[in-house]
Amino acid sequence: MSGMARREFIKLAGAGLGAALGTGLFHDRLLAGELPATGAKLFADKFGVAREDLRKVLQAALSKGGDFADLYLEYKVANSVFMEDGIVKRSSEAIVLGIGIRVLKGRQTGFGYTSDLALDKMRQAALTAAAIASSGAKVKPPPLRESSPAQQVYLMDKPFADASLDDRIAMVKEGYDAAMAHDKRVVKAVATLSDELQYVTIVNSEGLCISDVRPQVRMGVTVTAQEGKVRNTGSESAGGRVGRTYFQGKRSPREVGIRAAADAIVLLAAVDPVAGDQPVVLGARQSGVMIHEAVGHPFEGEGIWTKTSIVADKLGQVVAAPAVTIYDDATIPHLRGSMNVDDEGTLTGRVTLVDRGKLTGYLLDRLSARVLGMKPNGHGRRESFSVPPICRMNNTMLAKGETDPEDVIRSVKKGFYAETYFGGQVEDTGKFTFSVNLGYMIEDGRLTRPVKNATLIGNNLQVLKDIELIGNDTEYFLGSCGKDGQSAAVTAGTPTFKIRQMTVGGRV
Amino acid sequence: MKQDNQNVMAVAEKLVAYGRKRGADEIEVTVQDGTQFSVNVREQAVERLTEAGEKGASLRVLVSGKQANASSSDLSEATMARLIDNAITRARLGGADPCNGLPETGPAAPPADKLGIFDEKITAMAPELKIAFAKKLESIGMADKRVKKCTGSTFGTYTGAVYLANSKGFAGSYRRTFASAYVGFQSGEGDNLLQDGWGESSATLAGLPDEEKIAGKAAQRVIRLIGARKVDTQKVPMVMEPPMTARMMMFLAQCLSGASVDRKQSFLVDKLGQKIGGDLVTVVDDGLLPGGLGTVPFDAEGVPARSTTVVQQGVLKSYLLNTYYGRKLKLASTGHAGGPRNFYLSKGESSPGEIVRSLEKGLLLTGIIGLGQVPTTGDISVGAFGLWVEKGEVAFPVAEITISGNLGEMLQQVQMVGDDLRFDSTVCGPTIKVAEISVGGKGGA
């Protein structure tokens, strides 16, 4: 099919698609720029879950002597459009509907779930979760106080849910075409646009009944380039809890496609790194992954209360160089990891983990806070209704410093610069690894040859102490973080910064 | 259960009929129905217990060679009908690809009940026994004074059924079970902590090793790392323990997938029939392995499972293809919709001890960390843990080093293959020795 015919076809068929593709729910209010906060009503109106039913389920959950119970109702519609070989190869729509029921007894958790919202099915799941306790004490849950989050960090004027399929196809095509046209050595591109709208209502045995509506969008392009026998792949993505306006700026689909293609082209000339210990400069573009792995994970509540984390006993101690301040802030507007309330209904805020070198806080959900005798601070998250909440990051940031990024690079005579990553991994022991897709050699204070196939390895306590210079720039890296089999949308951000010495792995 | 089976199958077939009526040229519906149980134990108390039944459906429709997909955990008739209608609308707006489409009806799939993948004993196992198993894993490991903490002790079971119906008349279903156990430990002093663990899974309860074996191995794996240190940056031969060979095979399977090959994101593009490995390298994917963790009667689009020789004495014989990529690459589906089944490096003749003793100086790789594997080039660069070997004997443990190499080169350089192959995961392999790997550690730069 020719491109012309396809455009024609899209235009003809575009009308009326909003209804077919969108959820149809709250559509008018969404169009008016208002994200409705009446999630509990949604579950009553659309799925027949009356408010009184929720109390009955809570009652069943507490019927064996549990000391806390919560219900998590979720309805999510996710769409994606995928382009390859110049055509829209696939589109998909996925619906997630269900309720997760959790019962706490001391530090023990019982958990059940069902995707069938009939009262008897919900009650059965509640009784499964209830069995974690065994005293048979009767507790009557208090009346539910319905509320909305006291903040809105993803209000937008052009929400994605009202985009028609032809709007979406146009975006994917723009990214795809820009990548393919970037250089004649580009041999393959795939472009994807995914967006979702998640409605949650969280009810607990303390009377909380809070709802949130959360958008999430991601545009991604992956490009393979070839020259002779050398082939390499680059990718780039953009998005967050954003509306359509976001993609009209410097994060346009075109820019995403070009950046992915440019990386693939640069990598064609890349060499293996010089292996061994050396100074390393982490570029702002994606080095948030380092803060996420090296700092974020060991600061999550479970490792703290079970004392398996390397920083479990270090509250108040100096753990980093004096210039280092690290925080997690779910309230930065529109980022991929932003949330009004966490998945336990706790209002989110800025949590400082390291303040000028000193360890000042952890990322806590209800359970870890309860065991530690601290307050939950909005970091209980879950992938869906079918898994219990665990401590997670949102938007994890290394605070910016005062040095010009160029000067950070200039301070290194011979070393390594990391630009983009495949990802990273960390153990509770603090040992981490991150895998660099594209890096550069630093020679006499300048970036010289592109480098591929490099790995950075270290342990977090050492690296935090070895941070020497912090730039005055910041970029955000969009990530999906895996933990205990659950995936969470996160952002991590850093300035350009220098680590005195790290082990760089590569061919010898 | 029988009655229930027929009901779910009938629902799937009804959705197929609905899709045809609404204008889909072809439609495929898969329904999954399962029950999962898992328990985590900490300090001999249940820390978390989860039990639930879960259902889900997924479907794809084709209209004039254009495809759209959908999935849902809400199986209500209204939702499913709306998803099918939406999918047909979206398919019409997509691009036509002549390779799209359901598989042609072929030979019948083998009878599911002959595959050894369903065990009533797992379905019937009492929760108390599962909790006791997890408790025992923890207590066995913690009994060793060198073990400082347990990072998690879990036991889980899954019982489920898959129903697949399509508009070409395919209708098939199978039930399967899993039991799995895992325990992890930490050791070391002060801020110099080390961790490792061990887990096993089995389609049958009888196939699962006992608590002593699993916890004993987990504890031994972490104890041997105590005192781990860096070594100098250098090139050495490397021996890989079976789980490490399995990781290498996982990467190989990724490079052999139809999607990677078609997108040229694989170093094995255009390599069919060529020598990609040493003579000792024979790789098989056996979808019919009795009791195998990946064994199924048919793949995710109803193509009968089979045994495929992927690499024979170093020569690449087959990619892992579903119907779409089979057509796209002008080959045929190899029954790999949904990925590899039981994918393994065939065993050799050397004992693991013999292989380690053959190392004059080198690394015995026991663990890796990181995501540094690039299918496009075959490049590997990851963090590593292991044991340093000198004169055929383990000298000391190593950590915080990196290993770098290239899968293509490593396959060519396989010098010894162990006789210790166990089918303990869907992708596996025996102990092997490769001629050379770059170790990144102290100095060097």
PDB file of N, CA, C and O in Angstrom, chain A residues 9 13 17 20 84-85 88-89 91 93 95 97 108-109 111 113 231 233 276 305 307-308 314 425 431 435 452 455 503 505 507-508, chain B residues 46-47 49 54 69-71 73 86 90 92-93 95 149 186 191 193 230 235 263-264 266 324 328 370 372 376 379 381 402 409 438 443:
ATOM      1  N   PHE A   9      -6.749   6.858   3.674  1.00  0.00           N
ATOM      2  CA  PHE A   9      -7.550   5.893   4.416  1.00  0.00           C
ATOM      3  C   PHE A   9      -7.704   6.331   5.870  1.00  0.00           C
ATOM      4  O   PHE A   9      -8.773   6.314   6.439  1.00  0.00           O
ATOM      5  N   ALA A  13     -11.194   7.249   7.862  1.00  0.00           N
ATOM      6  CA  ALA A  13     -11.657   6.396   8.951  1.00  0.00           C
ATOM      7  C   ALA A  13     -11.519   7.050  10.319  1.00  0.00           C
ATOM      8  O   ALA A  13     -11.967   6.512  11.307  1.00  0.00           O
ATOM      9  N   LEU A  17     -13.513   7.543  15.793  1.00  0.00           N
ATOM     10  CA  LEU A  17     -12.607   6.586  16.417  1.00  0.00           C
ATOM     11  C   LEU A  17     -12.372   6.854  17.894  1.00  0.00           C
ATOM     12  O   LEU A  17     -12.056   5.958  18.643  1.00  0.00           O
ATOM     13  N   ALA A  20     -14.323   4.608  19.833  1.00  0.00           N
ATOM     14  CA  ALA A  20     -13.913   3.203  19.766  1.00  0.00           C
ATOM     15  C   ALA A  20     -12.642   2.972  20.569  1.00  0.00           C
ATOM     16  O   ALA A  20     -12.470   1.953  21.210  1.00  0.00           O
ATOM     17  N   GLU A  84       6.381  -0.727  11.979  1.00  0.00           N
ATOM     18  CA  GLU A  84       7.590  -1.402  11.502  1.00  0.00           C
ATOM     19  C   GLU A  84       7.424  -1.619  10.005  1.00  0.00           C
ATOM     20  O   GLU A  84       6.293  -1.775   9.525  1.00  0.00           O
ATOM     21  N   ASP A  85       8.514  -1.675   9.269  1.00  0.00           N
ATOM     22  CA  ASP A  85       8.452  -1.879   7.816  1.00  0.00           C
ATOM     23  C   ASP A  85       7.556  -0.847   7.132  1.00  0.00           C
ATOM     24  O   ASP A  85       6.918  -1.135   6.120  1.00  0.00           O
ATOM     25  N   VAL A  88       1.699   0.362  10.002  1.00  0.00           N
ATOM     26  CA  VAL A  88       1.228   0.074  11.362  1.00  0.00           C
ATOM     27  C   VAL A  88       1.019  -1.427  11.426  1.00  0.00           C
ATOM     28  O   VAL A  88       0.088  -1.977  10.875  1.00  0.00           O
ATOM     29  N   LYS A  89       1.964  -2.084  12.078  1.00  0.00           N
ATOM     30  CA  LYS A  89       1.980  -3.545  12.054  1.00  0.00           C
ATOM     31  C   LYS A  89       0.967  -4.110  13.033  1.00  0.00           C
ATOM     32  O   LYS A  89       0.372  -5.153  12.803  1.00  0.00           O
ATOM     33  N   SER A  91      -1.817  -2.939  16.530  1.00  0.00           N
ATOM     34  CA  SER A  91      -2.270  -2.042  17.580  1.00  0.00           C
ATOM     35  C   SER A  91      -2.884  -2.938  18.633  1.00  0.00           C
ATOM     36  O   SER A  91      -3.290  -4.056  18.333  1.00  0.00           O
ATOM     37  N   GLU A  93      -5.138  -3.175  22.595  1.00  0.00           N
ATOM     38  CA  GLU A  93      -5.886  -2.581  23.698  1.00  0.00           C
ATOM     39  C   GLU A  93      -5.908  -3.624  24.808  1.00  0.00           C
ATOM     40  O   GLU A  93      -6.218  -4.790  24.550  1.00  0.00           O
ATOM     41  N   ILE A  95      -7.121  -4.468  28.865  1.00  0.00           N
ATOM     42  CA  ILE A  95      -7.929  -4.055  30.012  1.00  0.00           C
ATOM     43  C   ILE A  95      -7.503  -4.834  31.241  1.00  0.00           C
ATOM     44  O   ILE A  95      -7.340  -6.052  31.185  1.00  0.00           O
ATOM     45  N   LEU A  97      -8.762  -5.296  35.130  1.00  0.00           N
ATOM     46  CA  LEU A  97      -9.842  -5.018  36.077  1.00  0.00           C
ATOM     47  C   LEU A  97      -9.757  -6.011  37.217  1.00  0.00           C
ATOM     48  O   LEU A  97      -9.649  -7.215  36.974  1.00  0.00           O
ATOM     49  N   GLN A 108       3.159  -9.582  59.339  1.00  0.00           N
ATOM     50  CA  GLN A 108       2.753 -10.611  58.383  1.00  0.00           C
ATOM     51  C   GLN A 108       1.692 -10.078  57.425  1.00  0.00           C
ATOM     52  O   GLN A 108       0.851  -9.272  57.796  1.00  0.00           O
ATOM     53  N   THR A 109       1.738 -10.573  56.181  1.00  0.00           N
ATOM     54  CA  THR A 109       0.802 -10.135  55.146  1.00  0.00           C
ATOM     55  C   THR A 109       0.047 -11.325  54.565  1.00  0.00           C
ATOM     56  O   THR A 109       0.667 -12.313  54.168  1.00  0.00           O
ATOM     57  N   PHE A 111      -2.656 -12.110  51.395  1.00  0.00           N
ATOM     58  CA  PHE A 111      -3.066 -11.405  50.181  1.00  0.00           C
ATOM     59  C   PHE A 111      -3.886 -12.301  49.257  1.00  0.00           C
ATOM     60  O   PHE A 111      -3.544 -13.463  49.044  1.00  0.00           O
ATOM     61  N   TYR A 113      -6.721 -11.925  45.592  1.00  0.00           N
ATOM     62  CA  TYR A 113      -7.240 -11.006  44.577  1.00  0.00           C
ATOM     63  C   TYR A 113      -8.217 -11.730  43.672  1.00  0.00           C
ATOM     64  O   TYR A 113      -8.260 -12.957  43.625  1.00  0.00           O
ATOM     65  N   ARG A 231      26.972  -3.754  12.755  1.00  0.00           N
ATOM     66  CA  ARG A 231      25.599  -3.332  13.015  1.00  0.00           C
ATOM     67  C   ARG A 231      25.471  -2.907  14.462  1.00  0.00           C
ATOM     68  O   ARG A 231      26.087  -3.495  15.342  1.00  0.00           O
ATOM     69  N   THR A 233      22.579  -0.938  17.488  1.00  0.00           N
ATOM     70  CA  THR A 233      21.208  -0.529  17.775  1.00  0.00           C
ATOM     71  C   THR A 233      21.185   0.613  18.778  1.00  0.00           C
ATOM     72  O   THR A 233      21.913   0.585  19.774  1.00  0.00           O
ATOM     73  N   GLY A 276      39.371  -1.466  33.255  1.00  0.00           N
ATOM     74  CA  GLY A 276      40.120  -1.235  34.481  1.00  0.00           C
ATOM     75  C   GLY A 276      39.620  -0.039  35.260  1.00  0.00           C
ATOM     76  O   GLY A 276      38.648   0.609  34.885  1.00  0.00           O
ATOM     77  N   TRP A 305      14.036  -2.862  57.131  1.00  0.00           N
ATOM     78  CA  TRP A 305      13.512  -3.539  58.334  1.00  0.00           C
ATOM     79  C   TRP A 305      14.000  -4.975  58.446  1.00  0.00           C
ATOM     80  O   TRP A 305      14.112  -5.505  59.547  1.00  0.00           O
ATOM     81  N   LYS A 307      16.935  -5.727  57.586  1.00  0.00           N
ATOM     82  CA  LYS A 307      18.370  -5.512  57.798  1.00  0.00           C
ATOM     83  C   LYS A 307      19.244  -6.264  56.785  1.00  0.00           C
ATOM     84  O   LYS A 307      20.359  -6.665  57.082  1.00  0.00           O
ATOM     85  N   THR A 308      18.712  -6.474  55.581  1.00  0.00           N
ATOM     86  CA  THR A 308      19.546  -7.084  54.539  1.00  0.00           C
ATOM     87  C   THR A 308      20.211  -6.011  53.679  1.00  0.00           C
ATOM     88  O   THR A 308      21.115  -6.302  52.911  1.00  0.00           O
ATOM     89  N   LYS A 314      22.352   2.819  58.944  1.00  0.00           N
ATOM     90  CA  LYS A 314      23.182   4.007  58.727  1.00  0.00           C
ATOM     91  C   LYS A 314      22.422   5.332  58.788  1.00  0.00           C
ATOM     92  O   LYS A 314      22.946   6.363  58.381  1.00  0.00           O
ATOM     93  N   GLN A 425      21.626  -3.077  37.554  1.00  0.00           N
ATOM     94  CA  GLN A 425      21.123  -4.055  38.513  1.00  0.00           C
ATOM     95  C   GLN A 425      21.894  -3.897  39.817  1.00  0.00           C
ATOM     96  O   GLN A 425      23.065  -3.547  39.803  1.00  0.00           O
ATOM     97  N   LYS A 431      26.306  -3.932  45.898  1.00  0.00           N
ATOM     98  CA  LYS A 431      27.085  -4.143  44.673  1.00  0.00           C
ATOM     99  C   LYS A 431      26.176  -3.932  43.473  1.00  0.00           C
ATOM    100  O   LYS A 431      25.073  -4.469  43.423  1.00  0.00           O
ATOM    101  N   SER A 435      25.099  -1.207  32.555  1.00  0.00           N
ATOM    102  CA  SER A 435      25.548  -1.574  31.225  1.00  0.00           C
ATOM    103  C   SER A 435      25.368  -0.386  30.301  1.00  0.00           C
ATOM    104  O   SER A 435      24.270   0.123  30.139  1.00  0.00           O
ATOM    105  N   LYS A 452      31.554   1.277  22.943  1.00  0.00           N
ATOM    106  CA  LYS A 452      30.399   0.389  23.164  1.00  0.00           C
ATOM    107  C   LYS A 452      30.797  -0.734  24.112  1.00  0.00           C
ATOM    108  O   LYS A 452      31.969  -0.902  24.431  1.00  0.00           O
ATOM    109  N   THR A 455      30.823  -1.893  30.811  1.00  0.00           N
ATOM    110  CA  THR A 455      30.055  -2.124  32.035  1.00  0.00           C
ATOM    111  C   THR A 455      30.717  -1.354  33.158  1.00  0.00           C
ATOM    112  O   THR A 455      31.944  -1.324  33.250  1.00  0.00           O
ATOM    113  N   THR A 503      35.427   0.860  38.375  1.00  0.00           N
ATOM    114  CA  THR A 503      35.909  -0.199  37.499  1.00  0.00           C
ATOM    115  C   THR A 503      35.069  -0.223  36.231  1.00  0.00           C
ATOM    116  O   THR A 503      33.846  -0.349  36.290  1.00  0.00           O
ATOM    117  N   GLY A 505      34.397  -2.220  32.838  1.00  0.00           N
ATOM    118  CA  GLY A 505      34.639  -3.526  32.240  1.00  0.00           C
ATOM    119  C   GLY A 505      34.590  -3.438  30.734  1.00  0.00           C
ATOM    120  O   GLY A 505      33.813  -2.677  30.173  1.00  0.00           O
ATOM    121  N   ARG A 507      36.679  -5.287  26.857  1.00  0.00           N
ATOM    122  CA  ARG A 507      37.663  -6.213  26.315  1.00  0.00           C
ATOM    123  C   ARG A 507      39.061  -5.758  26.670  1.00  0.00           C
ATOM    124  O   ARG A 507      39.347  -4.571  26.702  1.00  0.00           O
ATOM    125  N   VAL A 508      39.920  -6.710  26.967  1.00  0.00           N
ATOM    126  CA  VAL A 508      41.310  -6.375  27.287  1.00  0.00           C
ATOM    127  C   VAL A 508      42.165  -6.596  26.045  1.00  0.00           C
ATOM    128  O   VAL A 508      42.037  -7.612  25.393  1.00  0.00           O
TER     129      VAL A 508
ATOM    130  N   VAL B  46       5.515 -16.804  58.795  1.00  0.00           N
ATOM    131  CA  VAL B  46       5.035 -16.443  57.468  1.00  0.00           C
ATOM    132  C   VAL B  46       5.117 -14.933  57.333  1.00  0.00           C
ATOM    133  O   VAL B  46       4.550 -14.202  58.144  1.00  0.00           O
ATOM    134  N   GLU B  47       5.836 -14.464  56.337  1.00  0.00           N
ATOM    135  CA  GLU B  47       5.914 -13.023  56.134  1.00  0.00           C
ATOM    136  C   GLU B  47       4.817 -12.571  55.169  1.00  0.00           C
ATOM    137  O   GLU B  47       4.179 -11.545  55.361  1.00  0.00           O
ATOM    138  N   LEU B  49       1.679 -14.333  52.476  1.00  0.00           N
ATOM    139  CA  LEU B  49       1.030 -15.481  51.865  1.00  0.00           C
ATOM    140  C   LEU B  49       0.013 -14.973  50.841  1.00  0.00           C
ATOM    141  O   LEU B  49      -0.814 -14.120  51.150  1.00  0.00           O
ATOM    142  N   GLU B  54      -6.811 -16.720  38.934  1.00  0.00           N
ATOM    143  CA  GLU B  54      -6.730 -15.617  37.979  1.00  0.00           C
ATOM    144  C   GLU B  54      -7.122 -16.078  36.600  1.00  0.00           C
ATOM    145  O   GLU B  54      -6.834 -17.198  36.191  1.00  0.00           O
ATOM    146  N   ASN B  69      -4.548  -6.502  18.219  1.00  0.00           N
ATOM    147  CA  ASN B  69      -4.546  -7.392  19.384  1.00  0.00           C
ATOM    148  C   ASN B  69      -5.323  -6.778  20.541  1.00  0.00           C
ATOM    149  O   ASN B  69      -5.500  -5.562  20.595  1.00  0.00           O
ATOM    150  N   ALA B  70      -5.714  -7.612  21.473  1.00  0.00           N
ATOM    151  CA  ALA B  70      -6.353  -7.121  22.693  1.00  0.00           C
ATOM    152  C   ALA B  70      -6.183  -8.148  23.796  1.00  0.00           C
ATOM    153  O   ALA B  70      -5.946  -9.327  23.529  1.00  0.00           O
ATOM    154  N   SER B  71      -6.301  -7.677  25.033  1.00  0.00           N
ATOM    155  CA  SER B  71      -6.258  -8.599  26.166  1.00  0.00           C
ATOM    156  C   SER B  71      -7.085  -8.029  27.308  1.00  0.00           C
ATOM    157  O   SER B  71      -7.336  -6.818  27.358  1.00  0.00           O
ATOM    158  N   SER B  73      -8.388  -8.859  31.693  1.00  0.00           N
ATOM    159  CA  SER B  73      -8.615  -9.713  32.851  1.00  0.00           C
ATOM    160  C   SER B  73     -10.105  -9.727  33.187  1.00  0.00           C
ATOM    161  O   SER B  73     -10.550 -10.454  34.047  1.00  0.00           O
ATOM    162  N   ASN B  86     -13.568  -3.242  18.844  1.00  0.00           N
ATOM    163  CA  ASN B  86     -12.503  -2.236  18.746  1.00  0.00           C
ATOM    164  C   ASN B  86     -11.327  -2.752  17.934  1.00  0.00           C
ATOM    165  O   ASN B  86     -10.734  -2.026  17.132  1.00  0.00           O
ATOM    166  N   ARG B  90      -9.653  -1.146  14.666  1.00  0.00           N
ATOM    167  CA  ARG B  90      -8.243  -0.746  14.619  1.00  0.00           C
ATOM    168  C   ARG B  90      -7.495  -1.481  13.512  1.00  0.00           C
ATOM    169  O   ARG B  90      -6.667  -0.899  12.828  1.00  0.00           O
ATOM    170  N   ARG B  92      -8.546  -2.431  10.715  1.00  0.00           N
ATOM    171  CA  ARG B  92      -8.846  -1.820   9.408  1.00  0.00           C
ATOM    172  C   ARG B  92      -7.944  -0.625   9.147  1.00  0.00           C
ATOM    173  O   ARG B  92      -7.664  -0.296   7.997  1.00  0.00           O
ATOM    174  N   LEU B  93      -7.506   0.057  10.209  1.00  0.00           N
ATOM    175  CA  LEU B  93      -6.673   1.251  10.032  1.00  0.00           C
ATOM    176  C   LEU B  93      -5.183   0.928   9.992  1.00  0.00           C
ATOM    177  O   LEU B  93      -4.356   1.803   9.786  1.00  0.00           O
ATOM    178  N   GLY B  95      -1.686  -1.391   8.677  1.00  0.00           N
ATOM    179  CA  GLY B  95      -1.104  -1.675   7.373  1.00  0.00           C
ATOM    180  C   GLY B  95      -1.166  -3.168   7.095  1.00  0.00           C
ATOM    181  O   GLY B  95      -1.019  -3.981   8.006  1.00  0.00           O
ATOM    182  N   LYS B 149      22.387 -13.782  57.157  1.00  0.00           N
ATOM    183  CA  LYS B 149      20.970 -13.438  57.016  1.00  0.00           C
ATOM    184  C   LYS B 149      20.351 -14.214  55.873  1.00  0.00           C
ATOM    185  O   LYS B 149      21.035 -14.609  54.922  1.00  0.00           O
ATOM    186  N   GLN B 186      22.805 -14.147  52.907  1.00  0.00           N
ATOM    187  CA  GLN B 186      23.929 -13.204  52.916  1.00  0.00           C
ATOM    188  C   GLN B 186      24.992 -13.712  53.878  1.00  0.00           C
ATOM    189  O   GLN B 186      24.677 -14.335  54.892  1.00  0.00           O
ATOM    190  N   ASP B 191      30.551  -3.924  56.145  1.00  0.00           N
ATOM    191  CA  ASP B 191      29.960  -3.458  54.897  1.00  0.00           C
ATOM    192  C   ASP B 191      30.341  -4.331  53.706  1.00  0.00           C
ATOM    193  O   ASP B 191      29.935  -4.073  52.580  1.00  0.00           O
ATOM    194  N   LEU B 193      29.409  -7.274  52.380  1.00  0.00           N
ATOM    195  CA  LEU B 193      28.442  -8.361  52.364  1.00  0.00           C
ATOM    196  C   LEU B 193      28.442  -9.073  51.013  1.00  0.00           C
ATOM    197  O   LEU B 193      28.750  -8.481  49.984  1.00  0.00           O
ATOM    198  N   LYS B 230      38.786  -8.279  44.309  1.00  0.00           N
ATOM    199  CA  LYS B 230      39.013  -8.024  42.895  1.00  0.00           C
ATOM    200  C   LYS B 230      40.283  -8.702  42.438  1.00  0.00           C
ATOM    201  O   LYS B 230      41.185  -8.957  43.234  1.00  0.00           O
ATOM    202  N   LYS B 235      43.251 -11.152  30.594  1.00  0.00           N
ATOM    203  CA  LYS B 235      42.528 -12.137  29.799  1.00  0.00           C
ATOM    204  C   LYS B 235      42.834 -13.527  30.331  1.00  0.00           C
ATOM    205  O   LYS B 235      43.991 -13.867  30.539  1.00  0.00           O
ATOM    206  N   ARG B 263      14.658  -8.128  12.443  1.00  0.00           N
ATOM    207  CA  ARG B 263      14.979  -6.713  12.672  1.00  0.00           C
ATOM    208  C   ARG B 263      16.472  -6.446  12.571  1.00  0.00           C
ATOM    209  O   ARG B 263      16.931  -5.347  12.865  1.00  0.00           O
ATOM    210  N   LYS B 264      17.214  -7.455  12.223  1.00  0.00           N
ATOM    211  CA  LYS B 264      18.675  -7.350  12.131  1.00  0.00           C
ATOM    212  C   LYS B 264      19.281  -6.963  13.466  1.00  0.00           C
ATOM    213  O   LYS B 264      20.355  -6.397  13.553  1.00  0.00           O
ATOM    214  N   SER B 266      20.414  -9.037  15.575  1.00  0.00           N
ATOM    215  CA  SER B 266      21.038 -10.284  15.978  1.00  0.00           C
ATOM    216  C   SER B 266      22.317 -10.468  15.186  1.00  0.00           C
ATOM    217  O   SER B 266      22.350 -10.191  13.987  1.00  0.00           O
ATOM    218  N   TYR B 324       4.421 -15.949  11.816  1.00  0.00           N
ATOM    219  CA  TYR B 324       4.693 -14.681  11.134  1.00  0.00           C
ATOM    220  C   TYR B 324       6.151 -14.599  10.662  1.00  0.00           C
ATOM    221  O   TYR B 324       6.427 -14.332   9.491  1.00  0.00           O
ATOM    222  N   LYS B 328       7.952 -14.447   7.050  1.00  0.00           N
ATOM    223  CA  LYS B 328       8.755 -13.252   6.746  1.00  0.00           C
ATOM    224  C   LYS B 328      10.167 -13.642   6.302  1.00  0.00           C
ATOM    225  O   LYS B 328      10.727 -13.046   5.385  1.00  0.00           O
ATOM    226  N   GLY B 370      23.777  -7.624  35.894  1.00  0.00           N
ATOM    227  CA  GLY B 370      23.778  -6.598  34.863  1.00  0.00           C
ATOM    228  C   GLY B 370      23.095  -7.046  33.594  1.00  0.00           C
ATOM    229  O   GLY B 370      22.716  -8.200  33.438  1.00  0.00           O
ATOM    230  N   GLY B 372      24.211  -6.264  30.329  1.00  0.00           N
ATOM    231  CA  GLY B 372      25.064  -5.939  29.190  1.00  0.00           C
ATOM    232  C   GLY B 372      25.186  -7.031  28.148  1.00  0.00           C
ATOM    233  O   GLY B 372      26.258  -7.616  27.974  1.00  0.00           O
ATOM    234  N   THR B 376      22.404  -7.524  18.791  1.00  0.00           N
ATOM    235  CA  THR B 376      22.833  -7.042  17.483  1.00  0.00           C
ATOM    236  C   THR B 376      24.276  -7.429  17.183  1.00  0.00           C
ATOM    237  O   THR B 376      24.625  -7.758  16.056  1.00  0.00           O
ATOM    238  N   ASP B 379      27.795  -8.890  21.726  1.00  0.00           N
ATOM    239  CA  ASP B 379      28.697  -8.435  22.793  1.00  0.00           C
ATOM    240  C   ASP B 379      28.098  -8.689  24.178  1.00  0.00           C
ATOM    241  O   ASP B 379      26.909  -8.490  24.399  1.00  0.00           O
ATOM    242  N   SER B 381      28.959  -7.824  28.328  1.00  0.00           N
ATOM    243  CA  SER B 381      29.782  -7.136  29.311  1.00  0.00           C
ATOM    244  C   SER B 381      28.958  -7.001  30.577  1.00  0.00           C
ATOM    245  O   SER B 381      28.006  -6.249  30.631  1.00  0.00           O
ATOM    246  N   THR B 402      34.370  -7.358  36.179  1.00  0.00           N
ATOM    247  CA  THR B 402      33.496  -7.487  35.021  1.00  0.00           C
ATOM    248  C   THR B 402      34.075  -8.550  34.095  1.00  0.00           C
ATOM    249  O   THR B 402      35.283  -8.817  34.115  1.00  0.00           O
ATOM    250  N   GLU B 409      32.149 -15.306  19.536  1.00  0.00           N
ATOM    251  CA  GLU B 409      33.505 -15.811  19.789  1.00  0.00           C
ATOM    252  C   GLU B 409      33.502 -16.890  20.858  1.00  0.00           C
ATOM    253  O   GLU B 409      34.215 -17.891  20.758  1.00  0.00           O
ATOM    254  N   SER B 438      37.726 -11.474  28.762  1.00  0.00           N
ATOM    255  CA  SER B 438      38.396 -10.317  29.374  1.00  0.00           C
ATOM    256  C   SER B 438      37.811 -10.062  30.752  1.00  0.00           C
ATOM    257  O   SER B 438      36.600  -9.936  30.906  1.00  0.00           O
ATOM    258  N   GLY B 443      43.513  -1.889  38.195  1.00  0.00           N
ATOM    259  CA  GLY B 443      44.508  -1.388  37.260  1.00  0.00           C
ATOM    260  C   GLY B 443      44.051  -1.529  35.822  1.00  0.00           C
ATOM    261  O   GLY B 443      42.876  -1.705  35.536  1.00  0.00           O
TER     262      GLY B 443
END
